[in-house]
């Protein structure tokens, strides 16, 4: 399906918004219910389209990490948004009493969403849930790497929603560039840090506020107090779901040199238990495209050339694996900071291990680098856990787990610095897509008139008294 003129769609959405600036809860609820029904009615079509786009995407992973997360997000929004929409009372400082303060949440207007390919449904629809709940109109640009999914989403949303409610613009980078230059009332971008910079500067020209959900290198620290029976499968699962093509996948591990070999053995064995074969296995997801496959192979070659050792899980035929664009868990040891695998986000099933003798060394390693999107710590020693929490800054954290903090609707999801700006999910999403308007309600009995000019000695005295209360 071809796109209509994006300027005209935006004008149409804004005109429609201006006729109904503060949609009632029933209207928002109906949109959320319709969205939920569209997704439920087309589950199998979404699973098929996403799998075809990937080459193979496990249906279970699509159900778990996309369909069910989105439905849970909608359910949560249906349960709570009416409460979030209410005007809130805010305290008033004593010198202004008996005046009152209130905060009035208002929709921003037209929200633009740009989404990536790795969880195409989740990352297009979850921001939409926040935006619709907050009363906005939505324009979406999904990724060109999932064309079947993107066309399907455009078609099923277009059957139910009018262009001035939700509009999906499909196409390549040229469309994405034109899209990010539109003067939206808010723009949420999910994707790489490099493209995030470009999108932020396009939005800056319009002073469009942006939420940037970016990537980065998310470290894992395993304390000696960790229960390894739980830790190994949790790390292997977090790394191998979607074949490591997850923004919050563990990117690298920090551990003492003496523990690396034993840990590598256990992790490889675990991966082989999860996936008795990688080739032809419907549970194991393919790498999205040839260019991404070549980039991952390039990271391995560069690391090997610079002295890294490599352990590969399974015993699959490498030609078959290449044909299916599948890469097994590959643990990379003897790493050094000059290797590309230690410099760029991996976004695939390669897992480098960095030798780090003490917790202080690990903190130093993390602090010296870009602030990560996620950080993982495994252990039972609460003092060390708190030391790690207090000495690192990351978008989010899971303790004794990987990735699951992302699906907690009551905590914010977002990055910090190069891993992102702003957050969403649950009430945090509602606030991101709302303008929280502060309103001061003056009283008949205001003392303000005592400060009117001409300024006299009496004015100075009153001001002095007031300042005592400030
Ligand atoms: P990407 O940055 O290449 O593309 C994301 C979107 O940006 C796509 O829709 C694309 O069409 C659009 N785009 C590309 N070039 C553009 C340009 N010049 N101007 C405007 N838009 C442009 O990212 P990707 O490869 O699709 O996704 C992988 C990256 O996304 C990883 O870095 C990953 O960590 C990150 N990610 C982050 C989150 C998160 O929630 N923080 C979630 C998933 C993925």
PDB file of C-alpha atoms in Angstrom, residues 294-462:
ATOM      1  CA  UNK A 294      27.681 -10.233   7.860  1.00  0.00           C
ATOM      2  CA  UNK A 295      28.155  -7.558  10.567  1.00  0.00           C
ATOM      3  CA  UNK A 296      28.068 -10.214  13.323  1.00  0.00           C
ATOM      4  CA  UNK A 297      30.527 -12.450  11.433  1.00  0.00           C
ATOM      5  CA  UNK A 298      32.710  -9.376  10.988  1.00  0.00           C
ATOM      6  CA  UNK A 299      32.714  -8.755  14.759  1.00  0.00           C
ATOM      7  CA  UNK A 300      33.904 -12.340  15.334  1.00  0.00           C
ATOM      8  CA  UNK A 301      36.624 -12.146  12.690  1.00  0.00           C
ATOM      9  CA  UNK A 302      37.889  -8.850  14.077  1.00  0.00           C
ATOM     10  CA  UNK A 303      37.990 -10.290  17.620  1.00  0.00           C
ATOM     11  CA  UNK A 304      39.801 -13.446  16.480  1.00  0.00           C
ATOM     12  CA  UNK A 305      42.336 -11.435  14.503  1.00  0.00           C
ATOM     13  CA  UNK A 306      43.051  -9.422  17.651  1.00  0.00           C
ATOM     14  CA  UNK A 307      43.599 -12.538  19.786  1.00  0.00           C
ATOM     15  CA  UNK A 308      40.177 -13.571  21.128  1.00  0.00           C
ATOM     16  CA  UNK A 309      39.216 -17.231  21.699  1.00  0.00           C
ATOM     17  CA  UNK A 310      35.849 -18.477  20.548  1.00  0.00           C
ATOM     18  CA  UNK A 311      33.574 -21.268  21.791  1.00  0.00           C
ATOM     19  CA  UNK A 312      30.555 -22.122  19.684  1.00  0.00           C
ATOM     20  CA  UNK A 313      27.510 -24.010  21.009  1.00  0.00           C
ATOM     21  CA  UNK A 314      26.197 -27.017  19.088  1.00  0.00           C
ATOM     22  CA  UNK A 315      27.636 -28.804  16.166  1.00  0.00           C
ATOM     23  CA  UNK A 316      25.602 -27.512  13.271  1.00  0.00           C
ATOM     24  CA  UNK A 317      26.577 -27.522   9.644  1.00  0.00           C
ATOM     25  CA  UNK A 318      27.970 -24.053   9.066  1.00  0.00           C
ATOM     26  CA  UNK A 319      26.737 -23.822   5.460  1.00  0.00           C
ATOM     27  CA  UNK A 320      23.210 -24.739   6.497  1.00  0.00           C
ATOM     28  CA  UNK A 321      23.385 -22.226   9.348  1.00  0.00           C
ATOM     29  CA  UNK A 322      24.554 -19.491   6.973  1.00  0.00           C
ATOM     30  CA  UNK A 323      21.743 -20.338   4.544  1.00  0.00           C
ATOM     31  CA  UNK A 324      19.234 -19.976   7.386  1.00  0.00           C
ATOM     32  CA  UNK A 325      21.020 -16.880   8.725  1.00  0.00           C
ATOM     33  CA  UNK A 326      21.370 -18.537  12.123  1.00  0.00           C
ATOM     34  CA  UNK A 327      24.275 -18.097  14.514  1.00  0.00           C
ATOM     35  CA  UNK A 328      24.572 -20.294  17.632  1.00  0.00           C
ATOM     36  CA  UNK A 329      25.608 -18.935  21.020  1.00  0.00           C
ATOM     37  CA  UNK A 330      29.237 -17.937  20.575  1.00  0.00           C
ATOM     38  CA  UNK A 331      31.227 -17.088  23.696  1.00  0.00           C
ATOM     39  CA  UNK A 332      34.208 -14.830  23.090  1.00  0.00           C
ATOM     40  CA  UNK A 333      37.020 -14.769  25.669  1.00  0.00           C
ATOM     41  CA  UNK A 334      40.484 -13.131  25.914  1.00  0.00           C
ATOM     42  CA  UNK A 335      38.790  -9.922  24.859  1.00  0.00           C
ATOM     43  CA  UNK A 336      40.537  -6.541  24.743  1.00  0.00           C
ATOM     44  CA  UNK A 337      38.985  -3.066  24.536  1.00  0.00           C
ATOM     45  CA  UNK A 338      40.295  -2.480  20.996  1.00  0.00           C
ATOM     46  CA  UNK A 339      38.059  -5.235  19.580  1.00  0.00           C
ATOM     47  CA  UNK A 340      34.953  -4.004  17.743  1.00  0.00           C
ATOM     48  CA  UNK A 341      32.881  -6.508  19.709  1.00  0.00           C
ATOM     49  CA  UNK A 342      33.820  -4.543  22.849  1.00  0.00           C
ATOM     50  CA  UNK A 343      33.007  -1.206  21.250  1.00  0.00           C
ATOM     51  CA  UNK A 344      29.675  -1.509  19.458  1.00  0.00           C
ATOM     52  CA  UNK A 345      26.340  -2.938  20.565  1.00  0.00           C
ATOM     53  CA  UNK A 346      26.373  -6.624  19.533  1.00  0.00           C
ATOM     54  CA  UNK A 347      22.650  -7.258  18.936  1.00  0.00           C
ATOM     55  CA  UNK A 348      23.160 -10.956  18.197  1.00  0.00           C
ATOM     56  CA  UNK A 349      24.053 -14.244  19.955  1.00  0.00           C
ATOM     57  CA  UNK A 350      27.749 -13.421  20.520  1.00  0.00           C
ATOM     58  CA  UNK A 351      28.732 -13.057  24.164  1.00  0.00           C
ATOM     59  CA  UNK A 352      32.130 -11.626  25.081  1.00  0.00           C
ATOM     60  CA  UNK A 353      33.520 -12.050  28.575  1.00  0.00           C
ATOM     61  CA  UNK A 354      35.755  -9.412  30.097  1.00  0.00           C
ATOM     62  CA  UNK A 355      38.181 -10.440  32.847  1.00  0.00           C
ATOM     63  CA  UNK A 356      37.574  -8.242  35.896  1.00  0.00           C
ATOM     64  CA  UNK A 357      39.098  -9.237  39.225  1.00  0.00           C
ATOM     65  CA  UNK A 358      37.132  -7.111  41.685  1.00  0.00           C
ATOM     66  CA  UNK A 359      33.724  -5.505  41.891  1.00  0.00           C
ATOM     67  CA  UNK A 360      35.432  -2.109  42.024  1.00  0.00           C
ATOM     68  CA  UNK A 361      37.183  -2.946  38.706  1.00  0.00           C
ATOM     69  CA  UNK A 362      33.828  -3.830  37.172  1.00  0.00           C
ATOM     70  CA  UNK A 363      32.267  -0.569  38.393  1.00  0.00           C
ATOM     71  CA  UNK A 364      35.179   1.345  36.919  1.00  0.00           C
ATOM     72  CA  UNK A 365      34.849  -0.477  33.574  1.00  0.00           C
ATOM     73  CA  UNK A 366      31.140   0.385  33.355  1.00  0.00           C
ATOM     74  CA  UNK A 367      31.510   3.976  34.580  1.00  0.00           C
ATOM     75  CA  UNK A 368      34.163   4.744  31.948  1.00  0.00           C
ATOM     76  CA  UNK A 369      31.825   3.765  29.115  1.00  0.00           C
ATOM     77  CA  UNK A 370      28.508   4.983  27.678  1.00  0.00           C
ATOM     78  CA  UNK A 371      25.625   4.605  30.105  1.00  0.00           C
ATOM     79  CA  UNK A 372      23.970   1.289  29.230  1.00  0.00           C
ATOM     80  CA  UNK A 373      20.295   0.647  28.545  1.00  0.00           C
ATOM     81  CA  UNK A 374      20.216  -2.262  31.012  1.00  0.00           C
ATOM     82  CA  UNK A 375      22.451  -3.713  33.687  1.00  0.00           C
ATOM     83  CA  UNK A 376      22.271  -7.148  35.286  1.00  0.00           C
ATOM     84  CA  UNK A 377      23.634  -8.316  38.605  1.00  0.00           C
ATOM     85  CA  UNK A 378      23.372 -11.865  39.902  1.00  0.00           C
ATOM     86  CA  UNK A 379      23.958 -12.681  43.561  1.00  0.00           C
ATOM     87  CA  UNK A 380      22.479 -13.000  47.034  1.00  0.00           C
ATOM     88  CA  UNK A 381      24.729 -10.537  48.895  1.00  0.00           C
ATOM     89  CA  UNK A 382      22.454  -7.511  49.363  1.00  0.00           C
ATOM     90  CA  UNK A 383      25.261  -5.137  50.365  1.00  0.00           C
ATOM     91  CA  UNK A 384      27.066  -5.841  47.089  1.00  0.00           C
ATOM     92  CA  UNK A 385      23.833  -5.531  45.165  1.00  0.00           C
ATOM     93  CA  UNK A 386      23.260  -2.076  46.645  1.00  0.00           C
ATOM     94  CA  UNK A 387      26.871  -1.126  45.957  1.00  0.00           C
ATOM     95  CA  UNK A 388      26.312  -1.970  42.273  1.00  0.00           C
ATOM     96  CA  UNK A 389      22.991  -0.104  42.154  1.00  0.00           C
ATOM     97  CA  UNK A 390      24.600   2.962  43.760  1.00  0.00           C
ATOM     98  CA  UNK A 391      27.696   2.953  41.600  1.00  0.00           C
ATOM     99  CA  UNK A 392      26.260   2.515  38.138  1.00  0.00           C
ATOM    100  CA  UNK A 393      23.842   4.534  36.025  1.00  0.00           C
ATOM    101  CA  UNK A 394      21.836   2.582  33.476  1.00  0.00           C
ATOM    102  CA  UNK A 395      18.384   2.862  31.884  1.00  0.00           C
ATOM    103  CA  UNK A 396      17.044  -0.014  33.982  1.00  0.00           C
ATOM    104  CA  UNK A 397      18.187  -3.013  35.986  1.00  0.00           C
ATOM    105  CA  UNK A 398      17.109  -6.594  36.564  1.00  0.00           C
ATOM    106  CA  UNK A 399      18.579  -8.297  39.605  1.00  0.00           C
ATOM    107  CA  UNK A 400      19.012 -12.080  39.348  1.00  0.00           C
ATOM    108  CA  UNK A 401      17.348 -11.925  35.943  1.00  0.00           C
ATOM    109  CA  UNK A 402      17.816 -10.517  32.473  1.00  0.00           C
ATOM    110  CA  UNK A 403      15.395  -8.327  30.506  1.00  0.00           C
ATOM    111  CA  UNK A 404      12.230  -8.743  32.563  1.00  0.00           C
ATOM    112  CA  UNK A 405      12.322  -5.239  34.033  1.00  0.00           C
ATOM    113  CA  UNK A 406      11.162  -4.106  30.592  1.00  0.00           C
ATOM    114  CA  UNK A 407       7.726  -5.647  30.940  1.00  0.00           C
ATOM    115  CA  UNK A 408       6.934  -4.277  34.405  1.00  0.00           C
ATOM    116  CA  UNK A 409       4.202  -1.765  33.616  1.00  0.00           C
ATOM    117  CA  UNK A 410       4.620   0.079  36.923  1.00  0.00           C
ATOM    118  CA  UNK A 411       8.269   1.043  36.477  1.00  0.00           C
ATOM    119  CA  UNK A 412       9.573   3.365  33.742  1.00  0.00           C
ATOM    120  CA  UNK A 413      11.288   1.874  30.709  1.00  0.00           C
ATOM    121  CA  UNK A 414      13.894   4.030  29.020  1.00  0.00           C
ATOM    122  CA  UNK A 415      17.592   4.697  28.604  1.00  0.00           C
ATOM    123  CA  UNK A 416      19.924   7.369  29.886  1.00  0.00           C
ATOM    124  CA  UNK A 417      22.443   9.412  27.889  1.00  0.00           C
ATOM    125  CA  UNK A 418      23.534   7.461  24.789  1.00  0.00           C
ATOM    126  CA  UNK A 419      21.031   4.681  25.585  1.00  0.00           C
ATOM    127  CA  UNK A 420      18.075   7.057  25.483  1.00  0.00           C
ATOM    128  CA  UNK A 421      16.107   9.950  26.821  1.00  0.00           C
ATOM    129  CA  UNK A 422      12.711   9.824  28.550  1.00  0.00           C
ATOM    130  CA  UNK A 423      10.661   6.741  29.287  1.00  0.00           C
ATOM    131  CA  UNK A 424       7.302   5.083  28.779  1.00  0.00           C
ATOM    132  CA  UNK A 425       5.128   2.101  29.863  1.00  0.00           C
ATOM    133  CA  UNK A 426       2.160   2.398  32.204  1.00  0.00           C
ATOM    134  CA  UNK A 427       1.705   5.758  33.890  1.00  0.00           C
ATOM    135  CA  UNK A 428       5.191   6.813  32.739  1.00  0.00           C
ATOM    136  CA  UNK A 429       3.981   6.461  29.147  1.00  0.00           C
ATOM    137  CA  UNK A 430       0.804   8.355  29.956  1.00  0.00           C
ATOM    138  CA  UNK A 431       2.892  11.242  31.322  1.00  0.00           C
ATOM    139  CA  UNK A 432       5.335  11.135  28.400  1.00  0.00           C
ATOM    140  CA  UNK A 433       2.470  11.584  25.948  1.00  0.00           C
ATOM    141  CA  UNK A 434       0.629  14.166  28.074  1.00  0.00           C
ATOM    142  CA  UNK A 435       1.300  17.770  28.827  1.00  0.00           C
ATOM    143  CA  UNK A 436       1.044  18.042  32.594  1.00  0.00           C
ATOM    144  CA  UNK A 437      -0.368  21.562  32.744  1.00  0.00           C
ATOM    145  CA  UNK A 438       0.168  23.417  36.007  1.00  0.00           C
ATOM    146  CA  UNK A 439      -2.709  25.718  36.953  1.00  0.00           C
ATOM    147  CA  UNK A 440      -2.656  28.275  39.784  1.00  0.00           C
ATOM    148  CA  UNK A 441      -6.131  29.216  41.109  1.00  0.00           C
ATOM    149  CA  UNK A 442      -5.913  32.569  42.831  1.00  0.00           C
ATOM    150  CA  UNK A 443      -8.239  33.389  45.730  1.00  0.00           C
ATOM    151  CA  UNK A 444     -10.281  36.540  46.362  1.00  0.00           C
ATOM    152  CA  UNK A 445      -8.266  36.958  49.549  1.00  0.00           C
ATOM    153  CA  UNK A 446      -4.786  37.136  48.053  1.00  0.00           C
ATOM    154  CA  UNK A 447      -2.154  39.158  49.901  1.00  0.00           C
ATOM    155  CA  UNK A 448      -0.543  39.951  46.512  1.00  0.00           C
ATOM    156  CA  UNK A 449      -1.997  43.455  46.499  1.00  0.00           C
ATOM    157  CA  UNK A 450       0.322  44.354  49.391  1.00  0.00           C
ATOM    158  CA  UNK A 451       3.200  44.035  46.928  1.00  0.00           C
ATOM    159  CA  UNK A 452       1.819  46.317  44.226  1.00  0.00           C
ATOM    160  CA  UNK A 453       3.804  49.465  43.340  1.00  0.00           C
ATOM    161  CA  UNK A 454       4.533  52.162  44.258  1.00  0.00           C
ATOM    162  CA  UNK A 455       7.018  50.332  46.484  1.00  0.00           C
ATOM    163  CA  UNK A 456       7.220  51.835  49.946  1.00  0.00           C
ATOM    164  CA  UNK A 457       8.784  50.910  53.245  1.00  0.00           C
ATOM    165  CA  UNK A 458       5.589  48.994  54.047  1.00  0.00           C
ATOM    166  CA  UNK A 459       6.048  46.922  50.879  1.00  0.00           C
ATOM    167  CA  UNK A 460       9.591  46.061  51.966  1.00  0.00           C
ATOM    168  CA  UNK A 461       8.340  44.990  55.413  1.00  0.00           C
ATOM    169  CA  UNK A 462       5.613  42.744  53.937  1.00  0.00           C
TER     170      UNK A 462
END
